[in-house]
mmCIF file with all atom_site columns, C-alpha atoms in Angstrom:
data_model
loop_
_atom_site.group_PDB
_atom_site.id
_atom_site.type_symbol
_atom_site.label_atom_id
_atom_site.label_alt_id
_atom_site.label_comp_id
_atom_site.label_asym_id
_atom_site.label_entity_id
_atom_site.label_seq_id
_atom_site.pdbx_PDB_ins_code
_atom_site.Cartn_x
_atom_site.Cartn_y
_atom_site.Cartn_z
_atom_site.occupancy
_atom_site.B_iso_or_equiv
_atom_site.pdbx_formal_charge
_atom_site.auth_seq_id
_atom_site.auth_comp_id
_atom_site.auth_asym_id
_atom_site.auth_atom_id
_atom_site.pdbx_PDB_model_num
ATOM 1   C CA . UNK A 1 1   ? 5.984  -15.771 -19.936 1.00 0.00 ? 1   UNK A CA 1
ATOM 2   C CA . UNK A 1 2   ? 7.637  -12.346 -20.165 1.00 0.00 ? 2   UNK A CA 1
ATOM 3   C CA . UNK A 1 3   ? 9.337  -12.048 -23.576 1.00 0.00 ? 3   UNK A CA 1
ATOM 4   C CA . UNK A 1 4   ? 12.607 -10.821 -22.038 1.00 0.00 ? 4   UNK A CA 1
ATOM 5   C CA . UNK A 1 5   ? 12.678 -13.829 -19.712 1.00 0.00 ? 5   UNK A CA 1
ATOM 6   C CA . UNK A 1 6   ? 11.853 -16.237 -22.544 1.00 0.00 ? 6   UNK A CA 1
ATOM 7   C CA . UNK A 1 7   ? 14.817 -14.881 -24.542 1.00 0.00 ? 7   UNK A CA 1
ATOM 8   C CA . UNK A 1 8   ? 17.402 -15.688 -21.861 1.00 0.00 ? 8   UNK A CA 1
ATOM 9   C CA . UNK A 1 9   ? 20.086 -18.093 -23.146 1.00 0.00 ? 9   UNK A CA 1
ATOM 10  C CA . UNK A 1 10  ? 20.324 -21.693 -22.003 1.00 0.00 ? 10  UNK A CA 1
ATOM 11  C CA . UNK A 1 11  ? 23.098 -22.226 -19.472 1.00 0.00 ? 11  UNK A CA 1
ATOM 12  C CA . UNK A 1 12  ? 25.899 -24.736 -19.379 1.00 0.00 ? 12  UNK A CA 1
ATOM 13  C CA . UNK A 1 13  ? 25.877 -27.082 -16.408 1.00 0.00 ? 13  UNK A CA 1
ATOM 14  C CA . UNK A 1 14  ? 28.975 -25.616 -14.769 1.00 0.00 ? 14  UNK A CA 1
ATOM 15  C CA . UNK A 1 15  ? 28.631 -22.869 -12.178 1.00 0.00 ? 15  UNK A CA 1
ATOM 16  C CA . UNK A 1 16  ? 24.884 -22.741 -12.753 1.00 0.00 ? 16  UNK A CA 1
ATOM 17  C CA . UNK A 1 17  ? 24.104 -20.518 -9.811  1.00 0.00 ? 17  UNK A CA 1
ATOM 18  C CA . UNK A 1 18  ? 26.794 -17.978 -10.766 1.00 0.00 ? 18  UNK A CA 1
ATOM 19  C CA . UNK A 1 19  ? 25.665 -18.008 -14.387 1.00 0.00 ? 19  UNK A CA 1
ATOM 20  C CA . UNK A 1 20  ? 22.017 -17.546 -13.404 1.00 0.00 ? 20  UNK A CA 1
ATOM 21  C CA . UNK A 1 21  ? 23.012 -14.666 -11.143 1.00 0.00 ? 21  UNK A CA 1
ATOM 22  C CA . UNK A 1 22  ? 24.958 -12.984 -13.958 1.00 0.00 ? 22  UNK A CA 1
ATOM 23  C CA . UNK A 1 23  ? 22.084 -13.330 -16.426 1.00 0.00 ? 23  UNK A CA 1
ATOM 24  C CA . UNK A 1 24  ? 19.515 -12.018 -13.954 1.00 0.00 ? 24  UNK A CA 1
ATOM 25  C CA . UNK A 1 25  ? 21.760 -9.069  -13.089 1.00 0.00 ? 25  UNK A CA 1
ATOM 26  C CA . UNK A 1 26  ? 21.906 -8.245  -16.782 1.00 0.00 ? 26  UNK A CA 1
ATOM 27  C CA . UNK A 1 27  ? 18.124 -8.571  -17.051 1.00 0.00 ? 27  UNK A CA 1
ATOM 28  C CA . UNK A 1 28  ? 17.704 -5.947  -14.321 1.00 0.00 ? 28  UNK A CA 1
ATOM 29  C CA . UNK A 1 29  ? 20.528 -3.570  -15.281 1.00 0.00 ? 29  UNK A CA 1
ATOM 30  C CA . UNK A 1 30  ? 19.446 -3.452  -18.906 1.00 0.00 ? 30  UNK A CA 1
ATOM 31  C CA . UNK A 1 31  ? 15.909 -2.509  -17.919 1.00 0.00 ? 31  UNK A CA 1
ATOM 32  C CA . UNK A 1 32  ? 14.225 -5.499  -19.533 1.00 0.00 ? 32  UNK A CA 1
ATOM 33  C CA . UNK A 1 33  ? 11.919 -5.944  -16.541 1.00 0.00 ? 33  UNK A CA 1
ATOM 34  C CA . UNK A 1 34  ? 9.765  -3.188  -15.065 1.00 0.00 ? 34  UNK A CA 1
ATOM 35  C CA . UNK A 1 35  ? 9.282  -1.983  -11.480 1.00 0.00 ? 35  UNK A CA 1
ATOM 36  C CA . UNK A 1 36  ? 6.642  -4.113  -9.770  1.00 0.00 ? 36  UNK A CA 1
ATOM 37  C CA . UNK A 1 37  ? 6.957  -6.945  -12.290 1.00 0.00 ? 37  UNK A CA 1
ATOM 38  C CA . UNK A 1 38  ? 6.736  -10.412 -10.735 1.00 0.00 ? 38  UNK A CA 1
ATOM 39  C CA . UNK A 1 39  ? 9.361  -13.002 -11.630 1.00 0.00 ? 39  UNK A CA 1
ATOM 40  C CA . UNK A 1 40  ? 8.435  -16.651 -11.672 1.00 0.00 ? 40  UNK A CA 1
ATOM 41  C CA . UNK A 1 41  ? 11.224 -19.013 -10.587 1.00 0.00 ? 41  UNK A CA 1
ATOM 42  C CA . UNK A 1 42  ? 9.700  -21.673 -12.817 1.00 0.00 ? 42  UNK A CA 1
ATOM 43  C CA . UNK A 1 43  ? 9.703  -19.375 -15.868 1.00 0.00 ? 43  UNK A CA 1
ATOM 44  C CA . UNK A 1 44  ? 13.271 -18.290 -15.166 1.00 0.00 ? 44  UNK A CA 1
ATOM 45  C CA . UNK A 1 45  ? 14.541 -21.843 -14.744 1.00 0.00 ? 45  UNK A CA 1
ATOM 46  C CA . UNK A 1 46  ? 12.747 -22.937 -17.913 1.00 0.00 ? 46  UNK A CA 1
ATOM 47  C CA . UNK A 1 47  ? 14.187 -20.047 -19.921 1.00 0.00 ? 47  UNK A CA 1
ATOM 48  C CA . UNK A 1 48  ? 17.722 -20.742 -18.664 1.00 0.00 ? 48  UNK A CA 1
ATOM 49  C CA . UNK A 1 49  ? 17.412 -24.509 -19.075 1.00 0.00 ? 49  UNK A CA 1
ATOM 50  C CA . UNK A 1 50  ? 18.282 -25.373 -15.476 1.00 0.00 ? 50  UNK A CA 1
ATOM 51  C CA . UNK A 1 51  ? 16.496 -26.650 -12.393 1.00 0.00 ? 51  UNK A CA 1
ATOM 52  C CA . UNK A 1 52  ? 14.824 -24.239 -9.994  1.00 0.00 ? 52  UNK A CA 1
ATOM 53  C CA . UNK A 1 53  ? 17.584 -24.594 -7.374  1.00 0.00 ? 53  UNK A CA 1
ATOM 54  C CA . UNK A 1 54  ? 20.341 -22.473 -9.013  1.00 0.00 ? 54  UNK A CA 1
ATOM 55  C CA . UNK A 1 55  ? 17.735 -19.877 -9.992  1.00 0.00 ? 55  UNK A CA 1
ATOM 56  C CA . UNK A 1 56  ? 16.467 -19.778 -6.404  1.00 0.00 ? 56  UNK A CA 1
ATOM 57  C CA . UNK A 1 57  ? 20.040 -19.242 -5.172  1.00 0.00 ? 57  UNK A CA 1
ATOM 58  C CA . UNK A 1 58  ? 20.581 -16.432 -7.711  1.00 0.00 ? 58  UNK A CA 1
ATOM 59  C CA . UNK A 1 59  ? 17.305 -14.771 -6.781  1.00 0.00 ? 59  UNK A CA 1
ATOM 60  C CA . UNK A 1 60  ? 18.196 -14.980 -3.084  1.00 0.00 ? 60  UNK A CA 1
ATOM 61  C CA . UNK A 1 61  ? 21.443 -13.138 -3.789  1.00 0.00 ? 61  UNK A CA 1
ATOM 62  C CA . UNK A 1 62  ? 19.582 -10.457 -5.720  1.00 0.00 ? 62  UNK A CA 1
ATOM 63  C CA . UNK A 1 63  ? 17.159 -10.034 -2.833  1.00 0.00 ? 63  UNK A CA 1
ATOM 64  C CA . UNK A 1 64  ? 20.172 -9.556  -0.543  1.00 0.00 ? 64  UNK A CA 1
ATOM 65  C CA . UNK A 1 65  ? 21.450 -6.960  -3.059  1.00 0.00 ? 65  UNK A CA 1
ATOM 66  C CA . UNK A 1 66  ? 18.065 -5.173  -2.736  1.00 0.00 ? 66  UNK A CA 1
ATOM 67  C CA . UNK A 1 67  ? 17.660 -5.593  -6.497  1.00 0.00 ? 67  UNK A CA 1
ATOM 68  C CA . UNK A 1 68  ? 14.624 -7.871  -5.992  1.00 0.00 ? 68  UNK A CA 1
ATOM 69  C CA . UNK A 1 69  ? 12.161 -8.127  -3.138  1.00 0.00 ? 69  UNK A CA 1
ATOM 70  C CA . UNK A 1 70  ? 9.598  -10.523 -1.720  1.00 0.00 ? 70  UNK A CA 1
ATOM 71  C CA . UNK A 1 71  ? 6.052  -9.136  -1.869  1.00 0.00 ? 71  UNK A CA 1
ATOM 72  C CA . UNK A 1 72  ? 3.553  -9.697  0.980   1.00 0.00 ? 72  UNK A CA 1
ATOM 73  C CA . UNK A 1 73  ? 2.067  -12.621 -0.984  1.00 0.00 ? 73  UNK A CA 1
ATOM 74  C CA . UNK A 1 74  ? 5.592  -14.180 -1.152  1.00 0.00 ? 74  UNK A CA 1
ATOM 75  C CA . UNK A 1 75  ? 5.974  -13.475 -4.866  1.00 0.00 ? 75  UNK A CA 1
ATOM 76  C CA . UNK A 1 76  ? 9.392  -12.267 -6.033  1.00 0.00 ? 76  UNK A CA 1
ATOM 77  C CA . UNK A 1 77  ? 9.192  -8.934  -7.819  1.00 0.00 ? 77  UNK A CA 1
ATOM 78  C CA . UNK A 1 78  ? 11.220 -5.971  -9.040  1.00 0.00 ? 78  UNK A CA 1
ATOM 79  C CA . UNK A 1 79  ? 11.016 -3.227  -6.371  1.00 0.00 ? 79  UNK A CA 1
ATOM 80  C CA . UNK A 1 80  ? 8.891  -0.156  -7.005  1.00 0.00 ? 80  UNK A CA 1
ATOM 81  C CA . UNK A 1 81  ? 10.821 3.065   -6.370  1.00 0.00 ? 81  UNK A CA 1
ATOM 82  C CA . UNK A 1 82  ? 9.251  6.361   -5.287  1.00 0.00 ? 82  UNK A CA 1
ATOM 83  C CA . UNK A 1 83  ? 10.168 9.667   -6.902  1.00 0.00 ? 83  UNK A CA 1
ATOM 84  C CA . UNK A 1 84  ? 12.224 10.680  -3.880  1.00 0.00 ? 84  UNK A CA 1
ATOM 85  C CA . UNK A 1 85  ? 14.108 7.362   -3.835  1.00 0.00 ? 85  UNK A CA 1
ATOM 86  C CA . UNK A 1 86  ? 14.817 7.578   -7.556  1.00 0.00 ? 86  UNK A CA 1
ATOM 87  C CA . UNK A 1 87  ? 16.002 11.173  -7.242  1.00 0.00 ? 87  UNK A CA 1
ATOM 88  C CA . UNK A 1 88  ? 18.390 10.169  -4.442  1.00 0.00 ? 88  UNK A CA 1
ATOM 89  C CA . UNK A 1 89  ? 19.688 7.270   -6.526  1.00 0.00 ? 89  UNK A CA 1
ATOM 90  C CA . UNK A 1 90  ? 20.160 9.525   -9.562  1.00 0.00 ? 90  UNK A CA 1
ATOM 91  C CA . UNK A 1 91  ? 22.150 12.049  -7.521  1.00 0.00 ? 91  UNK A CA 1
ATOM 92  C CA . UNK A 1 92  ? 24.341 9.258   -6.180  1.00 0.00 ? 92  UNK A CA 1
ATOM 93  C CA . UNK A 1 93  ? 24.875 7.892   -9.675  1.00 0.00 ? 93  UNK A CA 1
ATOM 94  C CA . UNK A 1 94  ? 25.693 11.313  -11.092 1.00 0.00 ? 94  UNK A CA 1
ATOM 95  C CA . UNK A 1 95  ? 28.464 11.716  -8.513  1.00 0.00 ? 95  UNK A CA 1
ATOM 96  C CA . UNK A 1 96  ? 29.963 8.241   -8.770  1.00 0.00 ? 96  UNK A CA 1
ATOM 97  C CA . UNK A 1 97  ? 29.525 7.661   -12.501 1.00 0.00 ? 97  UNK A CA 1
ATOM 98  C CA . UNK A 1 98  ? 30.617 11.210  -13.290 1.00 0.00 ? 98  UNK A CA 1
ATOM 99  C CA . UNK A 1 99  ? 33.826 10.558  -11.377 1.00 0.00 ? 99  UNK A CA 1
ATOM 100 C CA . UNK A 1 100 ? 34.256 7.262   -13.244 1.00 0.00 ? 100 UNK A CA 1
ATOM 101 C CA . UNK A 1 101 ? 33.984 9.131   -16.549 1.00 0.00 ? 101 UNK A CA 1
ATOM 102 C CA . UNK A 1 102 ? 36.578 11.662  -15.380 1.00 0.00 ? 102 UNK A CA 1
ATOM 103 C CA . UNK A 1 103 ? 38.881 8.818   -14.416 1.00 0.00 ? 103 UNK A CA 1
ATOM 104 C CA . UNK A 1 104 ? 38.275 7.137   -17.789 1.00 0.00 ? 104 UNK A CA 1
ATOM 105 C CA . UNK A 1 105 ? 39.272 10.314  -19.616 1.00 0.00 ? 105 UNK A CA 1
ATOM 106 C CA . UNK A 1 106 ? 42.700 10.142  -18.010 1.00 0.00 ? 106 UNK A CA 1
ATOM 107 C CA . UNK A 1 107 ? 43.200 6.369   -17.847 1.00 0.00 ? 107 UNK A CA 1
ATOM 108 C CA . UNK A 1 108 ? 41.806 5.181   -21.176 1.00 0.00 ? 108 UNK A CA 1
ATOM 109 C CA . UNK A 1 109 ? 44.048 3.631   -23.805 1.00 0.00 ? 109 UNK A CA 1
ATOM 110 C CA . UNK A 1 110 ? 43.480 3.345   -27.558 1.00 0.00 ? 110 UNK A CA 1
ATOM 111 C CA . UNK A 1 111 ? 41.496 0.112   -27.237 1.00 0.00 ? 111 UNK A CA 1
ATOM 112 C CA . UNK A 1 112 ? 39.191 1.569   -24.579 1.00 0.00 ? 112 UNK A CA 1
ATOM 113 C CA . UNK A 1 113 ? 38.652 4.716   -26.657 1.00 0.00 ? 113 UNK A CA 1
ATOM 114 C CA . UNK A 1 114 ? 37.704 2.615   -29.680 1.00 0.00 ? 114 UNK A CA 1
ATOM 115 C CA . UNK A 1 115 ? 35.224 0.650   -27.570 1.00 0.00 ? 115 UNK A CA 1
ATOM 116 C CA . UNK A 1 116 ? 33.627 3.849   -26.265 1.00 0.00 ? 116 UNK A CA 1
ATOM 117 C CA . UNK A 1 117 ? 33.446 5.365   -29.752 1.00 0.00 ? 117 UNK A CA 1
ATOM 118 C CA . UNK A 1 118 ? 31.919 2.179   -31.153 1.00 0.00 ? 118 UNK A CA 1
ATOM 119 C CA . UNK A 1 119 ? 29.301 2.079   -28.386 1.00 0.00 ? 119 UNK A CA 1
ATOM 120 C CA . UNK A 1 120 ? 28.460 5.766   -28.907 1.00 0.00 ? 120 UNK A CA 1
ATOM 121 C CA . UNK A 1 121 ? 28.023 5.213   -32.660 1.00 0.00 ? 121 UNK A CA 1
ATOM 122 C CA . UNK A 1 122 ? 25.819 2.173   -32.071 1.00 0.00 ? 122 UNK A CA 1
ATOM 123 C CA . UNK A 1 123 ? 23.629 4.132   -29.654 1.00 0.00 ? 123 UNK A CA 1
ATOM 124 C CA . UNK A 1 124 ? 23.340 7.068   -32.063 1.00 0.00 ? 124 UNK A CA 1
ATOM 125 C CA . UNK A 1 125 ? 22.596 4.908   -35.102 1.00 0.00 ? 125 UNK A CA 1
ATOM 126 C CA . UNK A 1 126 ? 20.093 2.781   -33.195 1.00 0.00 ? 126 UNK A CA 1
ATOM 127 C CA . UNK A 1 127 ? 18.215 5.669   -31.581 1.00 0.00 ? 127 UNK A CA 1
ATOM 128 C CA . UNK A 1 128 ? 15.688 5.881   -34.387 1.00 0.00 ? 128 UNK A CA 1
ATOM 129 C CA . UNK A 1 129 ? 15.671 2.359   -35.749 1.00 0.00 ? 129 UNK A CA 1
ATOM 130 C CA . UNK A 1 130 ? 16.474 -0.154  -33.008 1.00 0.00 ? 130 UNK A CA 1
ATOM 131 C CA . UNK A 1 131 ? 13.746 -1.918  -31.097 1.00 0.00 ? 131 UNK A CA 1
ATOM 132 C CA . UNK A 1 132 ? 13.138 -0.184  -27.779 1.00 0.00 ? 132 UNK A CA 1
ATOM 133 C CA . UNK A 1 133 ? 14.621 -3.102  -25.850 1.00 0.00 ? 133 UNK A CA 1
ATOM 134 C CA . UNK A 1 134 ? 17.747 -2.919  -27.987 1.00 0.00 ? 134 UNK A CA 1
ATOM 135 C CA . UNK A 1 135 ? 17.981 0.855   -27.486 1.00 0.00 ? 135 UNK A CA 1
ATOM 136 C CA . UNK A 1 136 ? 17.945 0.262   -23.745 1.00 0.00 ? 136 UNK A CA 1
ATOM 137 C CA . UNK A 1 137 ? 20.816 -2.226  -24.010 1.00 0.00 ? 137 UNK A CA 1
ATOM 138 C CA . UNK A 1 138 ? 22.823 0.095   -26.286 1.00 0.00 ? 138 UNK A CA 1
ATOM 139 C CA . UNK A 1 139 ? 22.555 2.896   -23.736 1.00 0.00 ? 139 UNK A CA 1
ATOM 140 C CA . UNK A 1 140 ? 23.789 0.577   -20.992 1.00 0.00 ? 140 UNK A CA 1
ATOM 141 C CA . UNK A 1 141 ? 26.674 -0.665  -23.171 1.00 0.00 ? 141 UNK A CA 1
ATOM 142 C CA . UNK A 1 142 ? 27.860 2.886   -23.849 1.00 0.00 ? 142 UNK A CA 1
ATOM 143 C CA . UNK A 1 143 ? 27.921 3.807   -20.181 1.00 0.00 ? 143 UNK A CA 1
ATOM 144 C CA . UNK A 1 144 ? 29.765 0.674   -19.139 1.00 0.00 ? 144 UNK A CA 1
ATOM 145 C CA . UNK A 1 145 ? 32.335 1.025   -21.927 1.00 0.00 ? 145 UNK A CA 1
ATOM 146 C CA . UNK A 1 146 ? 33.270 4.317   -20.246 1.00 0.00 ? 146 UNK A CA 1
ATOM 147 C CA . UNK A 1 147 ? 33.267 2.916   -16.729 1.00 0.00 ? 147 UNK A CA 1
ATOM 148 C CA . UNK A 1 148 ? 35.390 -0.073  -17.744 1.00 0.00 ? 148 UNK A CA 1
ATOM 149 C CA . UNK A 1 149 ? 37.957 2.363   -19.171 1.00 0.00 ? 149 UNK A CA 1
ATOM 150 C CA . UNK A 1 150 ? 38.430 3.852   -15.704 1.00 0.00 ? 150 UNK A CA 1
ATOM 151 C CA . UNK A 1 151 ? 40.424 0.719   -14.901 1.00 0.00 ? 151 UNK A CA 1
ATOM 152 C CA . UNK A 1 152 ? 39.050 0.224   -11.385 1.00 0.00 ? 152 UNK A CA 1
ATOM 153 C CA . UNK A 1 153 ? 37.261 -3.123  -10.928 1.00 0.00 ? 153 UNK A CA 1
ATOM 154 C CA . UNK A 1 154 ? 35.923 -2.151  -7.496  1.00 0.00 ? 154 UNK A CA 1
ATOM 155 C CA . UNK A 1 155 ? 34.387 1.006   -8.939  1.00 0.00 ? 155 UNK A CA 1
ATOM 156 C CA . UNK A 1 156 ? 32.809 -1.055  -11.719 1.00 0.00 ? 156 UNK A CA 1
ATOM 157 C CA . UNK A 1 157 ? 31.262 -3.343  -9.076  1.00 0.00 ? 157 UNK A CA 1
ATOM 158 C CA . UNK A 1 158 ? 29.817 -0.335  -7.213  1.00 0.00 ? 158 UNK A CA 1
ATOM 159 C CA . UNK A 1 159 ? 28.311 1.097   -10.396 1.00 0.00 ? 159 UNK A CA 1
ATOM 160 C CA . UNK A 1 160 ? 26.954 -2.311  -11.353 1.00 0.00 ? 160 UNK A CA 1
ATOM 161 C CA . UNK A 1 161 ? 25.127 -2.496  -8.020  1.00 0.00 ? 161 UNK A CA 1
ATOM 162 C CA . UNK A 1 162 ? 23.613 0.957   -8.614  1.00 0.00 ? 162 UNK A CA 1
ATOM 163 C CA . UNK A 1 163 ? 22.382 -0.093  -12.057 1.00 0.00 ? 163 UNK A CA 1
ATOM 164 C CA . UNK A 1 164 ? 20.708 -3.183  -10.577 1.00 0.00 ? 164 UNK A CA 1
ATOM 165 C CA . UNK A 1 165 ? 18.422 -0.795  -8.698  1.00 0.00 ? 165 UNK A CA 1
ATOM 166 C CA . UNK A 1 166 ? 18.207 1.917   -11.330 1.00 0.00 ? 166 UNK A CA 1
ATOM 167 C CA . UNK A 1 167 ? 17.959 -0.149  -14.521 1.00 0.00 ? 167 UNK A CA 1
ATOM 168 C CA . UNK A 1 168 ? 14.259 -1.009  -14.386 1.00 0.00 ? 168 UNK A CA 1
ATOM 169 C CA . UNK A 1 169 ? 13.356 2.626   -13.589 1.00 0.00 ? 169 UNK A CA 1
ATOM 170 C CA . UNK A 1 170 ? 15.876 4.311   -15.914 1.00 0.00 ? 170 UNK A CA 1
ATOM 171 C CA . UNK A 1 171 ? 14.355 2.464   -18.810 1.00 0.00 ? 171 UNK A CA 1
ATOM 172 C CA . UNK A 1 172 ? 10.725 2.486   -17.662 1.00 0.00 ? 172 UNK A CA 1
ATOM 173 C CA . UNK A 1 173 ? 9.732  5.062   -20.257 1.00 0.00 ? 173 UNK A CA 1
ATOM 174 C CA . UNK A 1 174 ? 11.899 3.568   -23.017 1.00 0.00 ? 174 UNK A CA 1
ATOM 175 C CA . UNK A 1 175 ? 9.951  0.322   -22.796 1.00 0.00 ? 175 UNK A CA 1
ATOM 176 C CA . UNK A 1 176 ? 6.907  2.146   -24.171 1.00 0.00 ? 176 UNK A CA 1
ATOM 177 C CA . UNK A 1 177 ? 8.019  5.294   -25.986 1.00 0.00 ? 177 UNK A CA 1
ATOM 178 C CA . UNK A 1 178 ? 10.935 6.891   -27.866 1.00 0.00 ? 178 UNK A CA 1
ATOM 179 C CA . UNK A 1 179 ? 10.196 10.330  -26.394 1.00 0.00 ? 179 UNK A CA 1
ATOM 180 C CA . UNK A 1 180 ? 13.414 10.499  -24.361 1.00 0.00 ? 180 UNK A CA 1
ATOM 181 C CA . UNK A 1 181 ? 15.501 9.348   -27.337 1.00 0.00 ? 181 UNK A CA 1
ATOM 182 C CA . UNK A 1 182 ? 13.928 11.820  -29.750 1.00 0.00 ? 182 UNK A CA 1
ATOM 183 C CA . UNK A 1 183 ? 14.382 14.669  -27.249 1.00 0.00 ? 183 UNK A CA 1
ATOM 184 C CA . UNK A 1 184 ? 18.099 14.363  -28.003 1.00 0.00 ? 184 UNK A CA 1
ATOM 185 C CA . UNK A 1 185 ? 19.459 14.901  -24.484 1.00 0.00 ? 185 UNK A CA 1
ATOM 186 C CA . UNK A 1 186 ? 21.047 11.471  -24.198 1.00 0.00 ? 186 UNK A CA 1
ATOM 187 C CA . UNK A 1 187 ? 22.706 11.530  -27.613 1.00 0.00 ? 187 UNK A CA 1
ATOM 188 C CA . UNK A 1 188 ? 24.047 15.046  -27.033 1.00 0.00 ? 188 UNK A CA 1
ATOM 189 C CA . UNK A 1 189 ? 25.489 14.067  -23.639 1.00 0.00 ? 189 UNK A CA 1
ATOM 190 C CA . UNK A 1 190 ? 26.947 10.858  -25.060 1.00 0.00 ? 190 UNK A CA 1
ATOM 191 C CA . UNK A 1 191 ? 28.652 12.778  -27.858 1.00 0.00 ? 191 UNK A CA 1
ATOM 192 C CA . UNK A 1 192 ? 30.031 15.308  -25.376 1.00 0.00 ? 192 UNK A CA 1
ATOM 193 C CA . UNK A 1 193 ? 31.351 12.519  -23.155 1.00 0.00 ? 193 UNK A CA 1
ATOM 194 C CA . UNK A 1 194 ? 33.100 10.840  -26.079 1.00 0.00 ? 194 UNK A CA 1
ATOM 195 C CA . UNK A 1 195 ? 34.733 14.093  -27.200 1.00 0.00 ? 195 UNK A CA 1
ATOM 196 C CA . UNK A 1 196 ? 35.887 14.828  -23.659 1.00 0.00 ? 196 UNK A CA 1
ATOM 197 C CA . UNK A 1 197 ? 37.359 11.368  -23.160 1.00 0.00 ? 197 UNK A CA 1
ATOM 198 C CA . UNK A 1 198 ? 39.077 11.575  -26.533 1.00 0.00 ? 198 UNK A CA 1
ATOM 199 C CA . UNK A 1 199 ? 40.582 14.944  -25.490 1.00 0.00 ? 199 UNK A CA 1
ATOM 200 C CA . UNK A 1 200 ? 41.453 13.640  -21.999 1.00 0.00 ? 200 UNK A CA 1
ATOM 201 C CA . UNK A 1 201 ? 39.292 16.413  -20.523 1.00 0.00 ? 201 UNK A CA 1
ATOM 202 C CA . UNK A 1 202 ? 38.308 14.857  -17.203 1.00 0.00 ? 202 UNK A CA 1
ATOM 203 C CA . UNK A 1 203 ? 36.005 17.659  -16.015 1.00 0.00 ? 203 UNK A CA 1
ATOM 204 C CA . UNK A 1 204 ? 34.058 17.770  -19.281 1.00 0.00 ? 204 UNK A CA 1
ATOM 205 C CA . UNK A 1 205 ? 33.661 13.980  -19.228 1.00 0.00 ? 205 UNK A CA 1
ATOM 206 C CA . UNK A 1 206 ? 32.359 14.119  -15.659 1.00 0.00 ? 206 UNK A CA 1
ATOM 207 C CA . UNK A 1 207 ? 29.921 16.905  -16.500 1.00 0.00 ? 207 UNK A CA 1
ATOM 208 C CA . UNK A 1 208 ? 28.574 15.124  -19.593 1.00 0.00 ? 208 UNK A CA 1
ATOM 209 C CA . UNK A 1 209 ? 27.800 11.868  -17.800 1.00 0.00 ? 209 UNK A CA 1
ATOM 210 C CA . UNK A 1 210 ? 26.381 13.628  -14.743 1.00 0.00 ? 210 UNK A CA 1
ATOM 211 C CA . UNK A 1 211 ? 24.112 15.695  -16.999 1.00 0.00 ? 211 UNK A CA 1
ATOM 212 C CA . UNK A 1 212 ? 23.013 12.596  -18.893 1.00 0.00 ? 212 UNK A CA 1
ATOM 213 C CA . UNK A 1 213 ? 21.975 10.887  -15.651 1.00 0.00 ? 213 UNK A CA 1
ATOM 214 C CA . UNK A 1 214 ? 20.290 13.987  -14.221 1.00 0.00 ? 214 UNK A CA 1
ATOM 215 C CA . UNK A 1 215 ? 18.349 14.821  -17.381 1.00 0.00 ? 215 UNK A CA 1
ATOM 216 C CA . UNK A 1 216 ? 17.149 11.233  -17.739 1.00 0.00 ? 216 UNK A CA 1
ATOM 217 C CA . UNK A 1 217 ? 15.943 11.267  -14.126 1.00 0.00 ? 217 UNK A CA 1
ATOM 218 C CA . UNK A 1 218 ? 14.156 14.599  -14.657 1.00 0.00 ? 218 UNK A CA 1
ATOM 219 C CA . UNK A 1 219 ? 12.471 13.265  -17.794 1.00 0.00 ? 219 UNK A CA 1
ATOM 220 C CA . UNK A 1 220 ? 11.280 10.068  -16.114 1.00 0.00 ? 220 UNK A CA 1
ATOM 221 C CA . UNK A 1 221 ? 9.980  11.892  -13.033 1.00 0.00 ? 221 UNK A CA 1
ATOM 222 C CA . UNK A 1 222 ? 8.203  14.484  -15.186 1.00 0.00 ? 222 UNK A CA 1
ATOM 223 C CA . UNK A 1 223 ? 6.494  11.683  -17.136 1.00 0.00 ? 223 UNK A CA 1
ATOM 224 C CA . UNK A 1 224 ? 4.733  10.739  -13.902 1.00 0.00 ? 224 UNK A CA 1
ATOM 225 C CA . UNK A 1 225 ? 5.429  7.013   -13.965 1.00 0.00 ? 225 UNK A CA 1
ATOM 226 C CA . UNK A 1 226 ? 6.784  6.846   -10.408 1.00 0.00 ? 226 UNK A CA 1
ATOM 227 C CA . UNK A 1 227 ? 4.642  6.962   -7.258  1.00 0.00 ? 227 UNK A CA 1
ATOM 228 C CA . UNK A 1 228 ? 4.899  9.951   -4.924  1.00 0.00 ? 228 UNK A CA 1
ATOM 229 C CA . UNK A 1 229 ? 5.287  7.708   -1.874  1.00 0.00 ? 229 UNK A CA 1
#
């Protein structure tokens, strides 16, 4: 069984399908499964401590979200994205998430700023010491602390849907190597975003997050881990 799947928490009996859906969304968005990886309904249900039925319902929703797909042999798997598809997704994310950061710079309160600063510090401190899976989660937490500060639940839903598709690819290289972390682009962009949000500089916040997304996409594409077509 995949280690990330085995580490999923047991669920309470209430709202099992919704809870399974939430946990599987997190599994995808945090990059703990890789493009092309097959997901066993039996392994998922065992890890979550529920019957196969609520897991099947959650997986069906994720297939409808285009976050999972059914392979020709009927196995459920994480979609494989081409370079062109990933580039298109990254450009879309840079526009939407950059705007969310700009909005956060103007809308954030003291509590939201503290949450963003705490997430940035955790990402920075964990860049050289955290397990790669933890580094992936810390990066996601920083981004979503910013997007939550924008104060627009619908926008947060849209970004969440983008991360369902992007998460496994964004973190494809981080599952195996610290090269992108040690290059320093992400930490520099994160620091710039925090400073901009603290100063209520909307344009600088937008630029920092857009650059972070674009540089990460460039790095992943240059590594050659995505198919041409």
